XYZ file of N, CA and C in Angstrom:
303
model
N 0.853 -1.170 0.000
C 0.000 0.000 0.000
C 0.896 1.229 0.000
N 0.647 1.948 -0.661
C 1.385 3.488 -1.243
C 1.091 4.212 -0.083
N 1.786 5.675 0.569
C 1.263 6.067 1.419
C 0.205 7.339 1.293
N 0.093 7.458 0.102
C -1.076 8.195 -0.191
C -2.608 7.318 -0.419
N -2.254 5.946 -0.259
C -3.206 5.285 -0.528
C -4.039 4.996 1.019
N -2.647 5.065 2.153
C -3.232 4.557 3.616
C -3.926 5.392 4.293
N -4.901 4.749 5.503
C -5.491 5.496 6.189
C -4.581 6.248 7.244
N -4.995 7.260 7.500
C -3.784 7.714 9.025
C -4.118 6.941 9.880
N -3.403 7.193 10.488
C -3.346 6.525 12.261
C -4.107 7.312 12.864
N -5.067 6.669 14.158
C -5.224 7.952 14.312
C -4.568 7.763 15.901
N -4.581 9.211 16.711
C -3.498 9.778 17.635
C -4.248 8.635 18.837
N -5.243 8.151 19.291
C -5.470 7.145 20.297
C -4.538 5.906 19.911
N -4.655 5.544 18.406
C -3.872 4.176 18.471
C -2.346 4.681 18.365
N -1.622 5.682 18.193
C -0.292 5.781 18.465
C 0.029 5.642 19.711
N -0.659 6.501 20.492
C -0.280 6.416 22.449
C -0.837 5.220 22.711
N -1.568 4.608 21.907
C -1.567 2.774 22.906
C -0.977 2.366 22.398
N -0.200 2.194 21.359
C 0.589 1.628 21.064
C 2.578 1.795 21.133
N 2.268 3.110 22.122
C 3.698 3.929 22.376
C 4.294 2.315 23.549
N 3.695 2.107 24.884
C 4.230 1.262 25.622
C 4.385 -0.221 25.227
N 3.737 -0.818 24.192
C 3.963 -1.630 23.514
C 5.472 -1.584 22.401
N 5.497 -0.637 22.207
C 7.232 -0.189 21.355
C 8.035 -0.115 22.447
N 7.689 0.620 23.697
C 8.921 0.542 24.256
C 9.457 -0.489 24.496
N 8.296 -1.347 25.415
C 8.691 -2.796 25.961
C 9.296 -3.610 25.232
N 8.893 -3.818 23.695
C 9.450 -4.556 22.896
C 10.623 -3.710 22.099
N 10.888 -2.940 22.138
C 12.059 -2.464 21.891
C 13.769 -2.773 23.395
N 13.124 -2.623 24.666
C 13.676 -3.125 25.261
C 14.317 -4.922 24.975
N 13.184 -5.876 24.964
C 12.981 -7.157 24.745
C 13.941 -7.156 23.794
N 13.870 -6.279 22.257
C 14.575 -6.533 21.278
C 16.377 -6.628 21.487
N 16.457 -5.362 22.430
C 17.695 -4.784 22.338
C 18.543 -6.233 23.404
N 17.720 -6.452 23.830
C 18.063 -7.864 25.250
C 18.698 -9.170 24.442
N 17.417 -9.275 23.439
C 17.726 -10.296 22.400
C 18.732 -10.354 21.977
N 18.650 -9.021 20.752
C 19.647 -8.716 19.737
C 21.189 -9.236 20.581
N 21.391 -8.414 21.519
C 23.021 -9.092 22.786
C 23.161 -10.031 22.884
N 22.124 -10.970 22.900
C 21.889 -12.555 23.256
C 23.032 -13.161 22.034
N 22.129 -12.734 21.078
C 21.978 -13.417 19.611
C 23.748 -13.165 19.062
N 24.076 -11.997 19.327
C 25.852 -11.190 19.128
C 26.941 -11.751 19.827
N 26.109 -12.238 20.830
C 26.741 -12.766 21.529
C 27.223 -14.477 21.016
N 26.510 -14.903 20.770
C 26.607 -16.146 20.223
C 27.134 -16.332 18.941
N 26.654 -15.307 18.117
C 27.330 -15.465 16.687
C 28.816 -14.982 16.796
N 29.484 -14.296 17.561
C 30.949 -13.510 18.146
C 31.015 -14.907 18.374
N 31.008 -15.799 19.325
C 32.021 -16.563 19.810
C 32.266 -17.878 18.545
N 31.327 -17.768 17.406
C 31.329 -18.628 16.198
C 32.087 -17.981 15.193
N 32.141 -16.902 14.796
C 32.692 -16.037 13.708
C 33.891 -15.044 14.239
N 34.413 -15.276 15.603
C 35.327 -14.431 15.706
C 36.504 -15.156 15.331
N 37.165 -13.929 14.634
C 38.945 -14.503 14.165
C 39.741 -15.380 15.210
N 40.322 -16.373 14.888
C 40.957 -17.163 15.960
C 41.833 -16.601 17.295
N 42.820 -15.245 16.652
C 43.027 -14.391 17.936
C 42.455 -13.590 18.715
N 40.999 -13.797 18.342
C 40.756 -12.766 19.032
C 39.581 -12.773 20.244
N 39.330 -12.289 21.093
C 39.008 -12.713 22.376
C 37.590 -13.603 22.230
N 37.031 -14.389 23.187
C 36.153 -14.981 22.853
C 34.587 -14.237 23.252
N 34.910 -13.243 23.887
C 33.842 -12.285 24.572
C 33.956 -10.892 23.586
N 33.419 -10.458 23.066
C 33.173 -9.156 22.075
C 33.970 -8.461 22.780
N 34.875 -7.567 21.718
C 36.070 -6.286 22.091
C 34.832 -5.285 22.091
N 35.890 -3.902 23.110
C 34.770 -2.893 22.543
C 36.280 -1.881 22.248
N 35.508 -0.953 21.925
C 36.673 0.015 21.518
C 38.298 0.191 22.822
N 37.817 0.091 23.633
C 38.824 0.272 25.161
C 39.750 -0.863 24.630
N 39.368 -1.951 24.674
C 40.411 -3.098 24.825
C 41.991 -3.008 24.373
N 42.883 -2.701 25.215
C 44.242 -2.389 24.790
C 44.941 -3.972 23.968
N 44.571 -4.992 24.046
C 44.733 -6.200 23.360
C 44.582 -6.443 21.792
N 43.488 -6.120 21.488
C 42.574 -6.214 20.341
C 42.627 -5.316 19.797
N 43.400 -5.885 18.278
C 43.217 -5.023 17.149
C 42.201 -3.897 16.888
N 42.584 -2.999 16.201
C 41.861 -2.198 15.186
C 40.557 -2.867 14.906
N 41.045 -4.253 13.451
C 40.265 -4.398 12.507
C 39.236 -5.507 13.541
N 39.621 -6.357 14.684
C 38.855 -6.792 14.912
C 37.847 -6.015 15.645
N 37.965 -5.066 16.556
C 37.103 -4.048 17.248
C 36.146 -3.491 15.841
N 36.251 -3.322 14.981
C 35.707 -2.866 13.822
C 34.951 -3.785 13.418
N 35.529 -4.895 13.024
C 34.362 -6.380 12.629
C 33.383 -6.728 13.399
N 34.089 -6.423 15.013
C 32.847 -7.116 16.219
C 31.187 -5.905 16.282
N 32.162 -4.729 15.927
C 30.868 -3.209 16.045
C 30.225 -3.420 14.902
N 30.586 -3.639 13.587
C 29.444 -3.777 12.553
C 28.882 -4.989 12.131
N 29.675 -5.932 12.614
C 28.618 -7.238 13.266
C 27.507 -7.182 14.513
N 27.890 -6.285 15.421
C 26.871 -6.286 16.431
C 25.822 -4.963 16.155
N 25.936 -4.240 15.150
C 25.230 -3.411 14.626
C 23.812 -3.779 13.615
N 24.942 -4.474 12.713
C 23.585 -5.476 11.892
C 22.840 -6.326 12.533
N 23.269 -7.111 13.800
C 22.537 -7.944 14.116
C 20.959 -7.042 15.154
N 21.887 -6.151 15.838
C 20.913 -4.818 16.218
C 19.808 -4.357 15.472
N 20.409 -3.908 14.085
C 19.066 -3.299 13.075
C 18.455 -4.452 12.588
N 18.641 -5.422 12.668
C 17.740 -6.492 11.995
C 17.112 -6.939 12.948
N 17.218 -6.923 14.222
C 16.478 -7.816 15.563
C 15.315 -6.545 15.649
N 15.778 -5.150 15.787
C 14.953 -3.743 15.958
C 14.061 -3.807 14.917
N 13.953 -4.513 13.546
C 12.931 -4.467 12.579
C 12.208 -5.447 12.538
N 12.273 -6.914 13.039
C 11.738 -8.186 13.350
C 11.008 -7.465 14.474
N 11.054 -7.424 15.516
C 10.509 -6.642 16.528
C 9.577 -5.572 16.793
N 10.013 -4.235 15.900
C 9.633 -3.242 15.432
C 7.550 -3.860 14.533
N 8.627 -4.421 14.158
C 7.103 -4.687 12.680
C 5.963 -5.948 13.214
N 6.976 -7.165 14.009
C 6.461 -8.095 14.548
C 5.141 -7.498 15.868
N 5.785 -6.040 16.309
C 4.614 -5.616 17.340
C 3.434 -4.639 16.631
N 4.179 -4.033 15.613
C 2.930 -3.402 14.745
C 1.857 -4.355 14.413
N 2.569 -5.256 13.714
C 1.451 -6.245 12.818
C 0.564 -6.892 14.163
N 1.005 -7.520 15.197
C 0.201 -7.700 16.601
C -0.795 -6.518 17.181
N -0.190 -5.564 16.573
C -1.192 -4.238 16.984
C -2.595 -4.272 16.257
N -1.888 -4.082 15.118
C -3.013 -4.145 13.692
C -4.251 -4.920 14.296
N -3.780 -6.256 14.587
C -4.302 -7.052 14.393
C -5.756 -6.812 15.508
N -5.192 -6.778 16.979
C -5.652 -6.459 18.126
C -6.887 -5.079 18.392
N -6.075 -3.780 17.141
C -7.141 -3.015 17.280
C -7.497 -2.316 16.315
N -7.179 -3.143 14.981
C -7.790 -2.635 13.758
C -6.273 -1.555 13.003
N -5.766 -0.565 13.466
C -5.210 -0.237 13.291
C -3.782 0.102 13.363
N -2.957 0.180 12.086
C -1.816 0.232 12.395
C -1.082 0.980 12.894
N 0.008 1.408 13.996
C 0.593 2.521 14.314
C 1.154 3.358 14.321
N 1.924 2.937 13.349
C 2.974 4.200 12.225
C 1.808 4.967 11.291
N 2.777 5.764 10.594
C 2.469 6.792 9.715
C 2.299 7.893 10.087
């Protein structure tokens, strides 16, 4: 659907649907660490620590501090849009309307 084609939202279903984003935006961000966490200790370079570098680490390379942040970035924006859309479409569903726009 085009967005000249959709109905608005209207302003009751955005504020009920504001604490439903937060919570699951929390949930997401909990996940997403979970999930970084696990794929880091599978895909990290053989030297390099088995627990995610962050920028501080006087040990750890450059390039791996760089690989671990835009690995744990993507896995971030993709868990935030599974999440994101997974609670809209539950919204939709629950009270007719969707909450964006």
């Amino acid at each position: 659907m085009s967005r000249s084609d959709a109905v608005r939202t209207s302003t009751s279903a955005k504020v009920l649907y504001r604490p439903v984003g937060i919570v699951s935006s929390i949930l997401g961000g909990l996940v997403a660490n979970l999930v970084f966490k696990k794929v880091w200790r599978r895909a990290a370079p053989s030297q390099a620590p088995s627990a995610p570098p962050n920028a501080l680490d006087t040990g750890t390379g450059l390039a791996t501090v760089l690989l671990a942040a835009g690995l744990q970035g993507a896995i971030f924006a993709v868990v935030k849009v599974l999440i994101d859309r997974g609670g809209a479409t539950a919204f939709q569903k629950w009270s007719g309307e969707w909450p964006g726009d």
